[in-house]
Amino acid sequence: MIPARYGASRFPGKLMQDLGGKPVIVRTYEAAKATGLFDAVYVVTDSDVIFKEIEWHGGQAIMSQKEHDCGTDRIAEAVAEMDVDIVVNVQGDEPFTSKEGLAQVLSVFDAPDADRIDLASLMTEIQDWREISDPNAVKVVVDKENYALYFSRSPIPYPRDKNTAVQYFKHKGIYAFRKQALLDFYNLPMTILEATEKIECIRFLEYGKRIKMAISNTQGIEIDTPEDLVRANKVLKEEKRLPINNKYRNFPMVPKVVYGKGCFEQLASILGPQRKEKAPFIYLVDDVFQNDQELIQRIPLRFNDKLIFISSFEEPKTEQVDVLVKSIKTEFSYRPSGIIGIGGGSILDLAKAVAIMLTNKGQASEYQGWDLVKNKAVYHVGIPTISGTGAEVSRTTVLTGPEKKLGINSDFTPFDQVVLDPELTTGVPKDQWFFTGMDCFIHCVESLNGTFLNEFSKSYGEKAYDLCKEIFLNPELDDETAREKLMMASWHGGMSIAYSQVGVAHAMSYGLSYVLGVKHGIGNCIVFDHLIDYYPFDVALFKEMKQAHGIELPQGICKDLTESQMDTMVKIALSLVPLWENALGPDWELKINADKLKALYAKI
Ligand SMILES: [Fe+2]
């Protein structure tokens, strides 16, 4: 509920001021709606100008029946007859309301103490003494479990000794109420402390309600003055300029990696400090190792640790992740100490996805896309046994879902620990070695020829590209050295994309994989073979490599597709906007379309 009073003492009519072509209140409404956190969003107002404006923009608005002194009363009246559990109040003058803050205030109702909570609110850390002593900033103090003890315009606690290390918190006016708490507020008369400080939420404390405080440090912009509005308009302009795939992204890297022949032996000592009492480590291992007693014996299983063999015959599906997570949750009453993936790209991706889904609600398919994951994943470790995909280092886990093939791309996706032991890649069948190695080569080509490229990506991409040429075109290279080099090429290839993107071959290969189940590595090769118009020099080089290793690619795999299969394939490929933007530039839609793509697929 967004309470919206037309008159505001400091900046009258501020909610109807223009912010980038729409009134402030409409921006706030759209921002709240866009978080996707609510079943319904309403503006509750005393003004028919605001009411009409919201309806005009396709939103839902409610006219207040009575006059109200405060926003809380206004929304209490509006929800009195509604069937609702939790009501969140969003300030009408906060057009940049972030999903993060709202999600945090809501998340307290998922915690074990939820039934003790009447309402939840947000606070933010403040350091500056001017702000701490500013009566316009409401301070809050909390108990050990973050329940509010008191709110005040005075600095609380009062620092008698000025050097005391105490963290001050400023209250932010976002609340999530249980319906009853909200109605109680409306029906109970104002109390003396509330009236003295002019802080609404003190009334709850005075009547003995429990307010749980969540911490959020994202700074929004409140529109309190005309200067705020100027600043907000500026911010909006800057936001608009950002390309779809923010080029200057601040991305995480794998924090710990061990490299060397035989370093797999160190696994037990690496995992030791991460073990949480009764919580097991779960190993997801490629089932090609099911009969490899030598490797299985070396896996340091302790206590209730569990080993699950996984077939990588098919690429990982969101459904498969959900089933695995459910079985782990059913079998163990403790959240696992960690998930360890041992295998190729599919197993590593599965391990990342399972680690994420153990701490995030719902189904894996809900998180396919960019930055949709809310909670930090369970500790997860990647141990590649085949090199090339870059899955050991990437910020994504590619999954086939009911509607799309797309990664869960988030800051929580990368492994916490990677073990790079070239010895583990011994004995990979030649075709598979080639296809997976070419995945790395194609990553480099697509990154190095992409519009997102910068020196950071280039430095990794060039190294991996050179290593690939050496591995696949130098007949003198012995197997052991080639394995070591490919392991590092895969790492660098993956790092190169971390700051850039893949391109045409990957977009098209995703389509092939979604419709025909073609595996990623071979799919890339099949497509890349036909991309001479896009990557002329490197496709020629690829053909040379293919010949050098006697690799035959299947031909004509798209010739018997039905029209609807072809449409799906094209749709999946075209939906990968960042890949096309990287490959063809910001005006990529002028350069590729469904018909052109169909013609390309038809040749394959
Ligand atoms: Fe790839």
CSV table of N, CA and C in Angstrom, one decimal, residues 34-182:
chain,number,residue,atom,x,y,z
A,34,ALA,N,7.2,-3.5,-9.8
A,34,ALA,CA,8.3,-4.2,-10.5
A,34,ALA,C,9.1,-5.1,-9.6
A,35,THR,N,9.0,-4.9,-8.3
A,35,THR,CA,9.8,-5.8,-7.4
A,35,THR,C,9.3,-7.2,-7.5
A,36,GLY,N,8.0,-7.4,-7.9
A,36,GLY,CA,7.4,-8.7,-8.0
A,36,GLY,C,7.2,-9.4,-6.7
A,37,LEU,N,7.3,-8.6,-5.6
A,37,LEU,CA,7.2,-9.2,-4.3
A,37,LEU,C,5.8,-9.3,-3.8
A,38,PHE,N,4.9,-8.6,-4.4
A,38,PHE,CA,3.5,-8.4,-3.8
A,38,PHE,C,2.4,-9.1,-4.7
A,39,ASP,N,1.4,-9.5,-4.0
A,39,ASP,CA,0.2,-10.0,-4.7
A,39,ASP,C,-0.6,-8.8,-5.4
A,40,ALA,N,-0.6,-7.7,-4.7
A,40,ALA,CA,-1.3,-6.6,-5.2
A,40,ALA,C,-0.6,-5.3,-4.7
A,41,VAL,N,-0.6,-4.2,-5.5
A,41,VAL,CA,-0.1,-2.9,-5.1
A,41,VAL,C,-1.2,-1.9,-5.3
A,42,TYR,N,-1.4,-1.1,-4.3
A,42,TYR,CA,-2.4,0.0,-4.4
A,42,TYR,C,-1.8,1.3,-3.9
A,43,VAL,N,-2.3,2.4,-4.5
A,43,VAL,CA,-2.0,3.7,-4.0
A,43,VAL,C,-3.3,4.1,-3.2
A,44,VAL,N,-3.1,4.6,-2.0
A,44,VAL,CA,-4.3,5.0,-1.2
A,44,VAL,C,-4.2,6.5,-1.0
A,45,THR,N,-5.2,7.2,-1.5
A,45,THR,CA,-5.0,8.7,-1.5
A,45,THR,C,-6.3,9.5,-1.1
A,46,ASP,N,-6.1,10.7,-0.8
A,46,ASP,CA,-7.2,11.6,-0.5
A,46,ASP,C,-7.5,12.5,-1.7
A,47,SER,N,-6.7,12.3,-2.8
A,47,SER,CA,-6.8,13.3,-3.9
A,47,SER,C,-7.3,12.6,-5.2
A,48,ASP,N,-8.3,13.2,-5.8
A,48,ASP,CA,-8.8,12.5,-7.1
A,48,ASP,C,-7.8,12.8,-8.2
A,49,VAL,N,-7.0,13.8,-8.1
A,49,VAL,CA,-5.9,14.0,-9.1
A,49,VAL,C,-5.0,12.8,-9.1
A,50,ILE,N,-4.5,12.4,-7.9
A,50,ILE,CA,-3.6,11.2,-7.8
A,50,ILE,C,-4.4,10.0,-8.2
A,51,PHE,N,-5.6,9.8,-7.7
A,51,PHE,CA,-6.4,8.6,-8.0
A,51,PHE,C,-6.5,8.4,-9.6
A,52,LYS,N,-6.9,9.5,-10.3
A,52,LYS,CA,-7.1,9.4,-11.7
A,52,LYS,C,-5.7,9.1,-12.4
A,53,GLU,N,-4.7,9.8,-11.9
A,53,GLU,CA,-3.4,9.6,-12.6
A,53,GLU,C,-2.9,8.1,-12.5
A,54,ILE,N,-3.1,7.5,-11.3
A,54,ILE,CA,-2.7,6.1,-11.2
A,54,ILE,C,-3.6,5.2,-12.1
A,55,GLU,N,-4.9,5.4,-12.1
A,55,GLU,CA,-5.7,4.6,-13.0
A,55,GLU,C,-5.4,4.8,-14.5
A,56,TRP,N,-5.1,6.0,-14.8
A,56,TRP,CA,-4.7,6.4,-16.2
A,56,TRP,C,-3.5,5.5,-16.6
A,57,HIS,N,-2.5,5.3,-15.7
A,57,HIS,CA,-1.4,4.5,-16.0
A,57,HIS,C,-1.6,3.0,-15.8
A,58,GLY,N,-2.8,2.6,-15.6
A,58,GLY,CA,-3.1,1.2,-15.5
A,58,GLY,C,-2.9,0.6,-14.1
A,59,GLY,N,-2.8,1.5,-13.1
A,59,GLY,CA,-2.6,1.0,-11.8
A,59,GLY,C,-3.9,1.0,-11.0
A,60,GLN,N,-3.7,0.5,-9.7
A,60,GLN,CA,-4.9,0.4,-8.8
A,60,GLN,C,-4.8,1.4,-7.7
A,61,ALA,N,-5.9,2.2,-7.5
A,61,ALA,CA,-5.9,3.2,-6.5
A,61,ALA,C,-7.2,3.1,-5.7
A,62,ILE,N,-7.1,3.6,-4.4
A,62,ILE,CA,-8.2,3.6,-3.5
A,62,ILE,C,-8.4,5.0,-2.9
A,63,MET,N,-9.6,5.5,-2.9
A,63,MET,CA,-9.8,6.8,-2.3
A,63,MET,C,-10.1,6.6,-0.8
A,64,SER,N,-9.4,7.4,0.0
A,64,SER,CA,-9.7,7.3,1.5
A,64,SER,C,-11.1,7.8,1.8
A,65,GLN,N,-11.7,7.2,2.7
A,65,GLN,CA,-13.1,7.6,3.1
A,65,GLN,C,-13.0,8.8,4.1
A,66,LYS,N,-12.0,8.7,5.0
A,66,LYS,CA,-12.0,9.7,6.1
A,66,LYS,C,-10.7,10.5,5.9
A,67,GLU,N,-10.6,11.6,6.7
A,67,GLU,CA,-9.3,12.4,6.8
A,67,GLU,C,-8.4,11.6,7.7
A,68,HIS,N,-7.1,11.6,7.3
A,68,HIS,CA,-6.2,10.9,8.2
A,68,HIS,C,-5.0,11.8,8.5
A,69,ASP,N,-4.4,11.5,9.7
A,69,ASP,CA,-3.3,12.3,10.2
A,69,ASP,C,-2.0,11.7,9.6
A,70,CYS,N,-2.0,10.4,9.4
A,70,CYS,CA,-0.8,9.8,9.0
A,70,CYS,C,-1.0,8.6,8.0
A,71,GLY,N,0.1,8.2,7.3
A,71,GLY,CA,0.0,7.2,6.3
A,71,GLY,C,-0.5,5.9,6.8
A,72,THR,N,-0.1,5.6,8.0
A,72,THR,CA,-0.5,4.3,8.6
A,72,THR,C,-2.0,4.2,8.7
A,73,ASP,N,-2.6,5.3,9.3
A,73,ASP,CA,-4.1,5.3,9.4
A,73,ASP,C,-4.7,5.1,8.0
A,74,ARG,N,-4.2,5.8,7.1
A,74,ARG,CA,-4.7,5.8,5.7
A,74,ARG,C,-4.8,4.4,5.1
A,75,ILE,N,-3.7,3.6,5.3
A,75,ILE,CA,-3.7,2.3,4.7
A,75,ILE,C,-4.5,1.3,5.6
A,76,ALA,N,-4.6,1.6,6.9
A,76,ALA,CA,-5.3,0.7,7.8
A,76,ALA,C,-6.8,0.7,7.4
A,77,GLU,N,-7.3,1.9,7.1
A,77,GLU,CA,-8.7,2.0,6.7
A,77,GLU,C,-8.9,1.3,5.3
A,78,ALA,N,-7.9,1.4,4.5
A,78,ALA,CA,-8.0,0.7,3.1
A,78,ALA,C,-8.0,-0.8,3.2
A,79,VAL,N,-7.3,-1.4,4.2
A,79,VAL,CA,-7.2,-2.8,4.2
A,79,VAL,C,-8.2,-3.5,5.1
A,80,ALA,N,-8.9,-2.7,5.9
A,80,ALA,CA,-9.8,-3.2,6.9
A,80,ALA,C,-10.7,-4.4,6.4
A,81,GLU,N,-11.2,-4.2,5.2
A,81,GLU,CA,-12.1,-5.2,4.6
A,81,GLU,C,-11.5,-6.2,3.6
A,82,MET,N,-10.1,-6.0,3.5
A,82,MET,CA,-9.4,-6.9,2.5
A,82,MET,C,-9.0,-8.2,3.2
A,83,ASP,N,-8.9,-9.3,2.4
A,83,ASP,CA,-8.4,-10.5,3.0
A,83,ASP,C,-6.9,-10.6,2.7
A,84,VAL,N,-6.1,-10.1,3.7
A,84,VAL,CA,-4.6,-10.0,3.5
A,84,VAL,C,-3.9,-10.5,4.8
A,85,ASP,N,-2.7,-11.0,4.6
A,85,ASP,CA,-1.9,-11.5,5.7
A,85,ASP,C,-0.9,-10.3,6.2
A,86,ILE,N,-0.2,-9.9,5.2
A,86,ILE,CA,0.9,-8.9,5.5
A,86,ILE,C,0.7,-7.7,4.6
A,87,VAL,N,0.8,-6.6,5.2
A,87,VAL,CA,0.6,-5.3,4.4
A,87,VAL,C,1.9,-4.5,4.5
A,88,VAL,N,2.4,-4.2,3.4
A,88,VAL,CA,3.7,-3.4,3.4
A,88,VAL,C,3.3,-2.0,3.0
A,89,ASN,N,3.9,-1.0,3.8
A,89,ASN,CA,3.7,0.4,3.4
A,89,ASN,C,4.9,0.9,2.7
A,90,VAL,N,4.7,1.4,1.5
A,90,VAL,CA,5.9,2.0,0.7
A,90,VAL,C,5.6,3.5,0.7
A,91,GLN,N,6.6,4.3,1.0
A,91,GLN,CA,6.4,5.8,0.9
A,91,GLN,C,6.2,6.3,-0.5
A,92,GLY,N,5.2,7.1,-0.6
A,92,GLY,CA,4.8,7.6,-2.0
A,92,GLY,C,5.9,8.4,-2.6
A,93,ASP,N,6.8,9.0,-1.7
A,93,ASP,CA,7.8,9.9,-2.2
A,93,ASP,C,9.2,9.2,-2.4
A,94,GLU,N,9.1,7.9,-2.5
A,94,GLU,CA,10.4,7.1,-2.7
A,94,GLU,C,10.3,6.4,-4.0
A,95,PRO,N,10.5,7.2,-5.1
A,95,PRO,CA,10.3,6.5,-6.5
A,95,PRO,C,11.4,5.5,-6.8
A,96,PHE,N,12.5,5.5,-6.1
A,96,PHE,CA,13.5,4.5,-6.4
A,96,PHE,C,13.5,3.4,-5.4
A,97,THR,N,12.4,3.2,-4.7
A,97,THR,CA,12.2,2.1,-3.8
A,97,THR,C,12.9,0.8,-4.3
A,98,SER,N,13.8,0.2,-3.6
A,98,SER,CA,14.5,-0.9,-4.1
A,98,SER,C,13.9,-2.2,-3.7
A,99,LYS,N,14.1,-3.2,-4.5
A,99,LYS,CA,13.6,-4.5,-4.2
A,99,LYS,C,14.3,-5.1,-3.0
A,100,GLU,N,15.6,-4.8,-2.9
A,100,GLU,CA,16.4,-5.3,-1.8
A,100,GLU,C,15.8,-5.0,-0.4
A,101,GLY,N,15.5,-3.7,-0.2
A,101,GLY,CA,15.0,-3.3,1.1
A,101,GLY,C,13.7,-3.9,1.4
A,102,LEU,N,12.8,-3.9,0.4
A,102,LEU,CA,11.5,-4.5,0.6
A,102,LEU,C,11.6,-6.0,0.9
A,103,ALA,N,12.4,-6.7,0.1
A,103,ALA,CA,12.6,-8.1,0.3
A,103,ALA,C,13.1,-8.4,1.7
A,104,GLN,N,14.0,-7.5,2.2
A,104,GLN,CA,14.5,-7.7,3.5
A,104,GLN,C,13.5,-7.6,4.6
A,105,VAL,N,12.7,-6.6,4.5
A,105,VAL,CA,11.7,-6.3,5.5
A,105,VAL,C,10.6,-7.5,5.5
A,106,LEU,N,10.4,-8.0,4.3
A,106,LEU,CA,9.5,-9.2,4.2
A,106,LEU,C,10.1,-10.5,4.7
A,107,SER,N,11.4,-10.6,4.6
A,107,SER,CA,12.0,-11.9,4.9
A,107,SER,C,12.0,-12.2,6.4
A,108,VAL,N,11.8,-11.2,7.2
A,108,VAL,CA,11.7,-11.5,8.7
A,108,VAL,C,10.5,-12.4,9.0
A,109,PHE,N,9.5,-12.4,8.1
A,109,PHE,CA,8.3,-13.2,8.4
A,109,PHE,C,8.6,-14.7,8.0
A,110,ASP,N,9.8,-15.0,7.4
A,110,ASP,CA,10.2,-16.3,7.1
A,110,ASP,C,11.1,-16.9,8.2
A,111,ALA,N,11.5,-16.1,9.1
A,111,ALA,CA,12.4,-16.5,10.1
A,111,ALA,C,11.7,-17.3,11.2
A,112,PRO,N,12.5,-18.1,12.0
A,112,PRO,CA,11.9,-19.0,13.0
A,112,PRO,C,11.0,-18.2,14.1
A,113,ASP,N,11.4,-17.0,14.3
A,113,ASP,CA,10.7,-16.2,15.3
A,113,ASP,C,9.5,-15.4,14.7
A,114,ALA,N,9.1,-15.8,13.5
A,114,ALA,CA,8.0,-15.0,12.8
A,114,ALA,C,6.8,-14.8,13.6
A,115,ASP,N,6.4,-15.8,14.4
A,115,ASP,CA,5.0,-15.7,15.1
A,115,ASP,C,5.1,-14.7,16.2
A,116,ARG,N,6.3,-14.3,16.6
A,116,ARG,CA,6.4,-13.3,17.7
A,116,ARG,C,6.4,-11.8,17.1
A,117,ILE,N,6.4,-11.7,15.8
A,117,ILE,CA,6.5,-10.4,15.2
A,117,ILE,C,5.2,-9.8,14.8
A,118,ASP,N,4.9,-8.6,15.3
A,118,ASP,CA,3.7,-7.9,14.9
A,118,ASP,C,3.9,-7.1,13.6
A,119,LEU,N,5.1,-6.5,13.5
A,119,LEU,CA,5.4,-5.7,12.3
A,119,LEU,C,6.9,-5.7,12.2
A,120,ALA,N,7.3,-5.4,10.9
A,120,ALA,CA,8.8,-5.3,10.7
A,120,ALA,C,9.1,-4.0,10.0
A,121,SER,N,10.3,-3.5,10.2
A,121,SER,CA,10.6,-2.2,9.6
A,121,SER,C,12.1,-2.3,9.3
A,122,LEU,N,12.6,-1.2,8.6
A,122,LEU,CA,14.0,-1.2,8.2
A,122,LEU,C,14.8,-0.1,8.9
A,123,MET,N,16.1,-0.4,9.1
A,123,MET,CA,17.0,0.6,9.6
A,123,MET,C,18.3,0.5,8.8
A,124,THR,N,19.0,1.6,8.8
A,124,THR,CA,20.3,1.7,8.1
A,124,THR,C,21.4,2.3,9.0
A,125,GLU,N,22.6,1.8,8.8
A,125,GLU,CA,23.7,2.2,9.6
A,125,GLU,C,24.0,3.7,9.3
A,126,ILE,N,24.3,4.5,10.4
A,126,ILE,CA,24.8,5.8,10.1
A,126,ILE,C,26.0,6.1,11.0
A,127,GLN,N,26.9,6.9,10.5
A,127,GLN,CA,28.2,7.1,11.1
A,127,GLN,C,28.4,8.6,11.5
A,128,ASP,N,27.9,9.4,10.6
A,128,ASP,CA,28.1,10.9,10.7
A,128,ASP,C,27.4,11.5,11.9
A,129,TRP,N,28.2,12.1,12.8
A,129,TRP,CA,27.5,12.7,14.0
A,129,TRP,C,26.5,13.7,13.7
A,130,ARG,N,26.7,14.4,12.6
A,130,ARG,CA,25.7,15.4,12.2
A,130,ARG,C,24.3,14.8,11.9
A,131,GLU,N,24.4,13.6,11.3
A,131,GLU,CA,23.2,12.9,11.0
A,131,GLU,C,22.6,12.3,12.3
A,132,ILE,N,23.5,11.8,13.1
A,132,ILE,CA,23.1,11.1,14.4
A,132,ILE,C,22.4,12.2,15.3
A,133,SER,N,22.8,13.4,15.2
A,133,SER,CA,22.2,14.4,16.1
A,133,SER,C,21.1,15.2,15.4
A,134,ASP,N,20.9,14.9,14.1
A,134,ASP,CA,19.8,15.7,13.4
A,134,ASP,C,18.5,15.1,13.8
A,135,PRO,N,17.6,16.0,14.3
A,135,PRO,CA,16.3,15.6,14.7
A,135,PRO,C,15.4,15.1,13.6
A,136,ASN,N,15.7,15.4,12.3
A,136,ASN,CA,14.9,15.0,11.2
A,136,ASN,C,15.2,13.5,10.9
A,137,ALA,N,16.3,13.0,11.4
A,137,ALA,CA,16.7,11.5,11.2
A,137,ALA,C,16.2,10.8,12.5
A,138,VAL,N,15.3,9.9,12.3
A,138,VAL,CA,14.8,9.1,13.5
A,138,VAL,C,15.8,8.0,13.7
A,139,LYS,N,16.3,7.9,15.0
A,139,LYS,CA,17.2,6.8,15.4
A,139,LYS,C,16.4,5.7,16.0
A,140,VAL,N,17.0,4.5,16.0
A,140,VAL,CA,16.4,3.4,16.6
A,140,VAL,C,17.4,2.6,17.3
A,141,VAL,N,17.1,2.0,18.5
A,141,VAL,CA,17.9,1.1,19.2
A,141,VAL,C,17.2,-0.3,19.3
A,142,VAL,N,18.0,-1.4,19.2
A,142,VAL,CA,17.4,-2.7,19.1
A,142,VAL,C,18.0,-3.6,20.2
A,143,ASP,N,17.3,-4.7,20.4
A,143,ASP,CA,17.8,-5.7,21.3
A,143,ASP,C,18.7,-6.7,20.5
A,144,LYS,N,19.1,-7.8,21.2
A,144,LYS,CA,20.1,-8.7,20.6
A,144,LYS,C,19.5,-9.4,19.3
A,145,GLU,N,18.1,-9.5,19.3
A,145,GLU,CA,17.5,-10.2,18.2
A,145,GLU,C,16.9,-9.2,17.2
A,146,ASN,N,17.4,-7.9,17.3
A,146,ASN,CA,16.9,-6.9,16.4
A,146,ASN,C,15.5,-6.5,16.5
A,147,TYR,N,14.9,-6.7,17.7
A,147,TYR,CA,13.6,-6.1,18.0
A,147,TYR,C,13.8,-4.7,18.5
A,148,ALA,N,13.0,-3.8,18.0
A,148,ALA,CA,13.1,-2.3,18.4
A,148,ALA,C,12.8,-2.1,19.8
A,149,LEU,N,13.7,-1.4,20.5
A,149,LEU,CA,13.5,-1.0,21.9
A,149,LEU,C,12.9,0.4,22.0
A,150,TYR,N,13.4,1.3,21.2
A,150,TYR,CA,12.8,2.6,21.2
A,150,TYR,C,13.3,3.4,19.9
A,151,PHE,N,12.4,4.3,19.5
A,151,PHE,CA,12.7,5.2,18.4
A,151,PHE,C,12.8,6.7,19.0
A,152,SER,N,13.8,7.4,18.5
A,152,SER,CA,13.8,8.8,18.9
A,152,SER,C,14.5,9.7,18.0
A,153,ARG,N,14.2,11.0,18.1
A,153,ARG,CA,14.8,12.0,17.3
A,153,ARG,C,16.1,12.5,18.0
A,154,SER,N,16.3,12.1,19.3
A,154,SER,CA,17.5,12.3,20.0
A,154,SER,C,18.5,11.3,19.6
A,155,PRO,N,19.8,11.5,19.8
A,155,PRO,CA,20.8,10.4,19.5
A,155,PRO,C,20.6,9.4,20.6
A,156,ILE,N,20.2,8.2,20.2
A,156,ILE,CA,20.1,7.1,21.2
A,156,ILE,C,21.0,6.0,20.8
A,157,PRO,N,21.8,5.3,21.6
A,157,PRO,CA,22.0,5.7,23.0
A,157,PRO,C,22.8,7.0,23.1
A,158,TYR,N,22.7,7.7,24.3
A,158,TYR,CA,23.5,8.9,24.4
A,158,TYR,C,24.9,8.5,24.8
A,159,PRO,N,25.9,8.9,24.0
A,159,PRO,CA,27.3,8.5,24.3
A,159,PRO,C,28.0,9.3,25.3
A,160,ARG,N,27.9,8.9,26.6
A,160,ARG,CA,28.5,9.7,27.6
A,160,ARG,C,30.0,9.8,27.4
A,161,ASP,N,30.6,8.7,27.1
A,161,ASP,CA,32.0,8.7,26.7
A,161,ASP,C,32.0,8.7,25.2
A,162,LYS,N,32.5,9.8,24.6
A,162,LYS,CA,32.4,10.1,23.2
A,162,LYS,C,33.1,9.0,22.3
A,163,ASN,N,34.0,8.2,22.9
A,163,ASN,CA,34.8,7.3,22.1
A,163,ASN,C,34.2,5.9,22.1
A,164,THR,N,33.0,5.7,22.7
A,164,THR,CA,32.4,4.4,22.7
A,164,THR,C,32.1,3.9,21.3
A,165,ALA,N,32.5,2.7,21.0
A,165,ALA,CA,32.2,2.2,19.7
A,165,ALA,C,30.8,1.6,19.6
A,166,VAL,N,29.9,2.5,19.3
A,166,VAL,CA,28.5,2.0,19.2
A,166,VAL,C,28.0,2.3,17.8
A,167,GLN,N,27.2,1.4,17.2
A,167,GLN,CA,26.7,1.6,15.9
A,167,GLN,C,25.3,2.3,16.0
A,168,TYR,N,25.2,3.4,15.3
A,168,TYR,CA,23.9,4.1,15.3
A,168,TYR,C,23.1,3.7,14.1
A,169,PHE,N,21.8,3.6,14.3
A,169,PHE,CA,20.9,3.2,13.2
A,169,PHE,C,19.8,4.3,13.0
A,170,LYS,N,19.6,4.6,11.7
A,170,LYS,CA,18.5,5.5,11.3
A,170,LYS,C,17.3,4.6,10.9
A,171,HIS,N,16.1,5.1,11.3
A,171,HIS,CA,14.9,4.3,10.9
A,171,HIS,C,14.5,4.7,9.5
A,172,LYS,N,14.1,3.7,8.7
A,172,LYS,CA,13.6,4.0,7.3
A,172,LYS,C,12.1,3.7,7.3
A,173,GLY,N,11.3,4.6,6.8
A,173,GLY,CA,9.8,4.5,6.9
A,173,GLY,C,9.2,3.4,6.1
A,174,ILE,N,9.7,2.2,6.0
A,174,ILE,CA,9.1,1.2,5.3
A,174,ILE,C,8.6,0.1,6.4
A,175,TYR,N,7.3,-0.2,6.3
A,175,TYR,CA,6.8,-1.2,7.3
A,175,TYR,C,6.2,-2.4,6.6
A,176,ALA,N,6.3,-3.5,7.3
A,176,ALA,CA,5.5,-4.7,6.9
A,176,ALA,C,4.7,-5.1,8.1
A,177,PHE,N,3.3,-5.0,8.0
A,177,PHE,CA,2.5,-5.2,9.2
A,177,PHE,C,1.7,-6.5,9.0
A,178,ARG,N,1.5,-7.2,10.1
A,178,ARG,CA,0.5,-8.2,10.1
A,178,ARG,C,-0.8,-7.4,10.1
A,179,LYS,N,-1.8,-7.9,9.5
A,179,LYS,CA,-3.0,-7.1,9.3
A,179,LYS,C,-3.6,-6.6,10.7
A,180,GLN,N,-3.6,-7.5,11.7
A,180,GLN,CA,-4.1,-7.2,13.0
A,180,GLN,C,-3.4,-6.0,13.6
A,181,ALA,N,-2.0,-6.0,13.5
A,181,ALA,CA,-1.2,-5.0,14.1
A,181,ALA,C,-1.6,-3.6,13.5
A,182,LEU,N,-1.9,-3.6,12.2
A,182,LEU,CA,-2.2,-2.4,11.5
A,182,LEU,C,-3.6,-1.9,12.0
